[in-house]
PDB file of C-alpha atoms in Angstrom:
ATOM      1  CA  MET A   1       0.000   0.000   0.000  1.00  0.00           C
ATOM      2  CA  THR A   2       1.458   3.374  -1.004  1.00  0.00           C
ATOM      3  CA  GLY A   3      -0.601   5.548   1.327  1.00  0.00           C
ATOM      4  CA  ALA A   4      -2.587   7.234  -1.453  1.00  0.00           C
ATOM      5  CA  ILE A   5      -6.332   7.679  -1.226  1.00  0.00           C
ATOM      6  CA  SER A   6      -8.045   5.144  -3.421  1.00  0.00           C
ATOM      7  CA  PRO A   7     -11.554   5.426  -4.890  1.00  0.00           C
ATOM      8  CA  TRP A   8     -12.759   2.960  -2.236  1.00  0.00           C
ATOM      9  CA  HIS A   9     -11.668   5.315   0.505  1.00  0.00           C
ATOM     10  CA  LEU A  10     -13.599   8.175  -1.069  1.00  0.00           C
ATOM     11  CA  LEU A  11     -16.682   5.986  -1.447  1.00  0.00           C
ATOM     12  CA  ILE A  12     -16.552   5.031   2.225  1.00  0.00           C
ATOM     13  CA  VAL A  13     -16.234   8.684   3.270  1.00  0.00           C
ATOM     14  CA  VAL A  14     -19.224   9.664   1.110  1.00  0.00           C
ATOM     15  CA  LEU A  15     -21.321   6.859   2.590  1.00  0.00           C
ATOM     16  CA  ILE A  16     -20.438   7.949   6.122  1.00  0.00           C
ATOM     17  CA  PHE A  17     -21.479  11.532   5.308  1.00  0.00           C
ATOM     18  CA  LEU A  18     -24.773  10.259   3.905  1.00  0.00           C
ATOM     19  CA  LEU A  19     -25.406   8.255   7.058  1.00  0.00           C
ATOM     20  CA  PHE A  20     -24.614  11.168   9.374  1.00  0.00           C
ATOM     21  CA  PHE A  21     -26.273  14.023   7.520  1.00  0.00           C
ATOM     22  CA  GLY A  22     -28.871  12.321   5.329  1.00  0.00           C
ATOM     23  CA  SER A  23     -29.487  12.798   1.641  1.00  0.00           C
ATOM     24  CA  LYS A  24     -31.742  15.835   2.195  1.00  0.00           C
ATOM     25  CA  ARG A  25     -29.030  18.000   3.759  1.00  0.00           C
ATOM     26  CA  MET A  26     -26.198  17.074   1.388  1.00  0.00           C
ATOM     27  CA  PRO A  27     -27.236  19.406  -1.504  1.00  0.00           C
ATOM     28  CA  ASP A  28     -27.600  22.330   0.923  1.00  0.00           C
ATOM     29  CA  ALA A  29     -24.212  21.596   2.457  1.00  0.00           C
ATOM     30  CA  ALA A  30     -22.562  21.389  -0.972  1.00  0.00           C
ATOM     31  CA  ARG A  31     -24.226  24.648  -2.040  1.00  0.00           C
ATOM     32  CA  SER A  32     -23.080  26.517   1.060  1.00  0.00           C
ATOM     33  CA  LEU A  33     -19.579  25.077   0.687  1.00  0.00           C
ATOM     34  CA  GLY A  34     -19.493  26.328  -2.916  1.00  0.00           C
ATOM     35  CA  ARG A  35     -20.581  29.814  -1.811  1.00  0.00           C
ATOM     36  CA  SER A  36     -17.940  29.891   0.894  1.00  0.00           C
ATOM     37  CA  MET A  37     -15.231  28.847  -1.556  1.00  0.00           C
ATOM     38  CA  ARG A  38     -16.370  31.504  -4.037  1.00  0.00           C
ATOM     39  CA  ILE A  39     -16.232  34.227  -1.356  1.00  0.00           C
ATOM     40  CA  PHE A  40     -12.825  33.007  -0.214  1.00  0.00           C
ATOM     41  CA  LYS A  41     -11.520  33.040  -3.781  1.00  0.00           C
ATOM     42  CA  THR A  42     -12.680  36.636  -4.374  1.00  0.00           C
ATOM     43  CA  GLU A  43     -11.150  37.796  -1.063  1.00  0.00           C
ATOM     44  CA  VAL A  44      -7.812  36.176  -1.906  1.00  0.00           C
ATOM     45  CA  SER A  45      -7.787  37.722  -5.376  1.00  0.00           C
ATOM     46  CA  GLN A  46      -8.576  41.165  -3.888  1.00  0.00           C
ATOM     47  CA  MET A  47      -5.743  40.803  -1.387  1.00  0.00           C
ATOM     48  CA  GLN A  48      -3.353  39.806  -4.166  1.00  0.00           C
ATOM     49  CA  ALA A  49      -4.467  42.776  -6.264  1.00  0.00           C
ATOM     50  CA  GLU A  50      -3.844  45.155  -3.341  1.00  0.00           C
ATOM     51  CA  GLY A  51      -0.423  43.613  -2.757  1.00  0.00           C
ATOM     52  CA  LYS A  52       0.586  44.037  -6.418  1.00  0.00           C
ATOM     53  CA  THR A  53      -0.381  47.709  -6.562  1.00  0.00           C
ATOM     54  CA  GLY A  54       1.460  48.425  -3.304  1.00  0.00           C
ATOM     55  CA  GLU A  55      -1.457  50.315  -1.789  1.00  0.00           C
ATOM     56  CA  ALA A  56      -1.486  50.602   1.951  1.00  0.00           C
ATOM     57  CA  ALA A  57      -4.589  51.136   4.028  1.00  0.00           C
ATOM     58  CA  PRO A  58      -6.149  54.550   3.251  1.00  0.00           C
ATOM     59  CA  GLU A  59      -6.427  55.371   6.961  1.00  0.00           C
ATOM     60  CA  ALA A  60      -2.680  54.952   7.449  1.00  0.00           C
ATOM     61  CA  GLN A  61      -1.847  57.251   4.522  1.00  0.00           C
ATOM     62  CA  ALA A  62      -4.412  59.941   5.387  1.00  0.00           C
ATOM     63  CA  GLN A  63      -3.306  60.577   8.998  1.00  0.00           C
ATOM     64  CA  PRO A  64      -0.067  62.534   9.498  1.00  0.00           C
ATOM     65  CA  ALA A  65       2.353  61.303  12.119  1.00  0.00           C
ATOM     66  CA  GLN A  66       1.825  63.050  15.460  1.00  0.00           C
ATOM     67  CA  PRO A  67       4.763  63.813  17.749  1.00  0.00           C
ATOM     68  CA  VAL A  68       5.184  61.516  20.698  1.00  0.00           C
ATOM     69  CA  THR A  69       4.716  63.261  24.029  1.00  0.00           C
ATOM     70  CA  PRO A  70       6.284  61.863  27.206  1.00  0.00           C
ATOM     71  CA  PRO A  71       3.846  60.555  29.816  1.00  0.00           C
ATOM     72  CA  ALA A  72       2.870  62.841  32.680  1.00  0.00           C
ATOM     73  CA  GLN A  73       5.000  62.681  35.822  1.00  0.00           C
ATOM     74  CA  LEU A  74       3.482  60.561  38.569  1.00  0.00           C
ATOM     75  CA  PRO A  75       3.982  61.214  42.286  1.00  0.00           C
ATOM     76  CA  PRO A  76       6.509  58.936  44.018  1.00  0.00           C
ATOM     77  CA  ALA A  77       5.201  55.588  45.157  1.00  0.00           C
ATOM     78  CA  GLN A  78       4.010  55.317  48.771  1.00  0.00           C
ATOM     79  CA  PRO A  79       4.456  52.047  50.699  1.00  0.00           C
ATOM     80  CA  VAL A  80       1.230  50.218  51.444  1.00  0.00           C
ATOM     81  CA  GLN A  81       0.589  49.448  55.096  1.00  0.00           C
ATOM     82  CA  GLN A  82      -0.376  45.827  55.651  1.00  0.00           C
ATOM     83  CA  PRO A  83      -2.888  45.144  58.454  1.00  0.00           C
ATOM     84  CA  ALA A  84      -1.519  43.195  61.394  1.00  0.00           C
ATOM     85  CA  PRO A  85      -2.413  39.497  61.232  1.00  0.00           C
ATOM     86  CA  GLN A  86      -5.320  38.571  63.502  1.00  0.00           C
ATOM     87  CA  PRO A  87      -5.001  35.432  65.607  1.00  0.00           C
ATOM     88  CA  ASN A  88      -7.347  32.659  64.553  1.00  0.00           C
ATOM     89  CA  ASP A  89      -9.870  31.140  66.932  1.00  0.00           C
ATOM     90  CA  GLN A  90      -8.036  27.822  66.675  1.00  0.00           C
ATOM     91  CA  GLN A  91      -4.812  29.340  67.987  1.00  0.00           C
ATOM     92  CA  LYS A  92      -6.549  30.705  71.124  1.00  0.00           C
ATOM     93  CA  ALA A  93      -7.651  27.263  72.282  1.00  0.00           C
TER      94      ALA A  93
END
């Protein structure tokens, strides 16, 4: 065995799908899968077209770079006072 998928393997997979989903849902599933693949294909082609033209996002080109301002000075940190531990009722006995 070479590890390739034979026609028998594909037939078994199709029969399992028919058993799980039924023959009524299979055309709807194939139709929605075709729509999804069509949408994916158009999105990929649009991304490739944008990459070839070298266009960046319009928002990034439209906004000028603003100078970076340093953060405001904060007051020095104050130590936090921890409350004294209270003895448990079990320790009193």
